[in-house]
Amino acid sequence: MDVSVIIVTRNRCRSLGGALEALMALANGGPAFELIVADNGSTDATRDVCDALGKYFPEFTYLYDPRPGQIVGWHKALAIAQAPVLAFMDDDVRPYPGWPAGIADAVADPRGGLAPGPIKPVLETAPPALTPELTAEGG
């Protein structure tokens, strides 16, 4: 596999389901990637979503840790990630087609070590007034 995609989540099963469905569309025909979902103590249907959709990925791991915090999830996932390239993704992001290939290409140059890109989250509520670039009118 070329890329380890890591998602840390807590009590956002609907948003996570959308992210997993978007990744399912990328799982065929592109670079191989493993998907790791680190659950930081969810009390909603996060586990059920992972059980239902995880089977569609050749390499899928669900991790549960009751301690909240993105750093906790990152560390748990990093301990088991198998690919040489790590891609961190939030549960409200829907990657574009070609995203795993773009990551692999971006880090193919030995001078590079980080490949940030544009992110357009799917927001559950309107963003605060301080972030107009996240609204349809602002961006």
Coordinates of C-alpha atoms in Angstrom, one line a residue:
M1 CA 0.0 0.0 0.0
D2 CA 1.1 3.5 -0.7
V3 CA -0.8 5.7 1.8
S4 CA -2.2 5.4 5.3
V5 CA -5.3 7.5 5.5
I6 CA -6.1 8.4 9.2
I7 CA -9.4 9.8 10.4
V8 CA -9.9 10.7 14.1
T9 CA -13.5 11.2 15.1
R10 CA -15.8 11.5 18.1
N11 CA -19.6 11.4 18.0
R12 CA -19.9 12.5 14.3
C13 CA -21.2 9.2 12.8
R14 CA -23.1 11.0 10.0
S15 CA -20.2 13.1 8.9
L16 CA -17.8 10.1 9.2
G17 CA -20.2 8.0 7.0
G18 CA -20.0 10.6 4.3
A19 CA -16.2 10.7 4.5
L20 CA -16.1 6.9 4.2
E21 CA -18.5 6.8 1.3
A22 CA -16.3 9.4 -0.5
L23 CA -13.2 7.3 0.1
M24 CA -15.0 4.2 -1.1
A25 CA -15.2 5.8 -4.5
L26 CA -11.5 6.3 -4.5
A27 CA -10.6 2.8 -3.3
N28 CA -10.8 1.3 -6.8
G29 CA -8.4 2.0 -9.5
G30 CA -6.0 4.3 -7.7
P31 CA -3.0 3.8 -5.4
A32 CA -3.6 1.3 -2.6
F33 CA -4.3 2.9 0.7
E34 CA -5.1 1.6 4.2
L35 CA -7.8 3.4 6.1
I36 CA -7.6 3.8 9.9
V37 CA -10.5 5.3 11.9
A38 CA -9.5 6.3 15.4
D39 CA -12.6 6.8 17.6
N40 CA -12.1 8.9 20.7
G41 CA -14.9 7.7 22.9
S42 CA -18.0 8.0 20.7
T43 CA -21.3 7.2 22.2
D44 CA -23.3 7.5 18.9
A45 CA -23.3 5.0 16.0
T46 CA -19.7 5.6 14.9
R47 CA -18.8 1.9 15.5
D48 CA -21.8 0.8 13.5
V49 CA -20.9 3.0 10.6
C50 CA -17.4 1.6 10.6
D51 CA -18.6 -1.9 10.8
A52 CA -21.0 -1.3 7.8
L53 CA -18.6 0.6 5.6
G54 CA -15.2 -0.7 6.6
K55 CA -15.8 -4.0 4.8
Y56 CA -15.6 -2.1 1.5
F57 CA -11.9 -1.3 2.0
P58 CA -9.2 -3.8 1.4
E59 CA -7.3 -2.5 4.4
F60 CA -9.5 -1.0 7.2
T61 CA -8.9 -0.7 10.9
Y62 CA -11.2 0.7 13.5
L63 CA -9.6 1.8 16.8
Y64 CA -11.4 2.8 19.9
D65 CA -10.0 4.7 22.8
P66 CA -12.3 6.3 25.4
R67 CA -10.0 9.2 25.9
P68 CA -11.1 12.3 23.9
G69 CA -8.7 14.3 21.9
Q70 CA -7.4 14.3 18.3
I71 CA -3.8 13.8 19.5
V72 CA -4.8 10.6 21.3
G73 CA -6.4 9.2 18.1
W74 CA -3.4 10.3 16.0
H75 CA -1.0 8.4 18.3
K76 CA -3.1 5.3 18.3
A77 CA -3.3 5.3 14.5
L78 CA 0.4 6.1 14.0
A79 CA 1.4 3.1 16.1
I80 CA -0.2 0.7 13.6
A81 CA 0.0 2.6 10.2
Q82 CA 1.8 0.5 7.6
A83 CA 2.3 2.8 4.7
P84 CA 5.3 5.1 4.1
V85 CA 3.1 8.1 3.5
L86 CA 0.5 9.3 6.1
A87 CA -2.6 11.3 5.2
F88 CA -4.6 12.9 8.0
M89 CA -8.2 13.6 7.1
D90 CA -11.1 15.0 9.1
D91 CA -14.4 13.3 9.1
D92 CA -16.1 16.3 7.5
V93 CA -13.9 16.3 4.4
R94 CA -14.8 14.7 1.1
P95 CA -11.7 14.1 -1.0
Y96 CA -11.7 14.7 -4.7
P97 CA -11.1 11.9 -7.2
G98 CA -7.4 11.3 -7.6
W99 CA -6.6 12.4 -4.0
P100 CA -4.6 9.3 -3.0
A101 CA -2.6 9.5 -6.2
G102 CA -2.0 13.2 -5.7
I103 CA -0.6 12.5 -2.2
A104 CA 1.7 9.8 -3.5
D105 CA 2.9 12.1 -6.3
A106 CA 3.4 15.1 -4.0
V107 CA 5.7 13.2 -1.7
A108 CA 7.6 11.3 -4.5
D109 CA 10.1 14.1 -4.6
P110 CA 12.7 13.3 -1.9
R111 CA 13.0 17.0 -1.0
G112 CA 9.4 17.0 0.1
G113 CA 8.0 15.8 3.4
L114 CA 4.7 17.6 3.7
A115 CA 2.0 18.0 1.1
P116 CA -0.9 20.3 2.2
G117 CA -3.7 20.9 -0.1
P118 CA -7.0 22.8 -0.3
I119 CA -9.7 21.5 2.1
K120 CA -13.4 22.2 1.7
P121 CA -15.2 20.7 4.7
V122 CA -18.9 19.7 4.7
L123 CA -20.2 21.8 7.5
E124 CA -23.0 20.6 9.8
T125 CA -23.9 24.1 10.8
A126 CA -23.2 27.6 9.6
P127 CA -19.6 28.7 10.3
P128 CA -19.0 31.5 12.8
A129 CA -18.9 35.0 11.3
L130 CA -15.1 35.0 11.7
T131 CA -14.7 32.4 8.9
P132 CA -16.6 33.8 5.9
E133 CA -14.3 31.9 3.5
L134 CA -16.0 28.7 4.5
T135 CA -19.4 29.8 3.3
A136 CA -20.6 29.3 -0.2
E137 CA -20.6 33.1 -0.7
G138 CA -17.0 33.5 0.6
G139 CA -15.3 30.6 -1.1

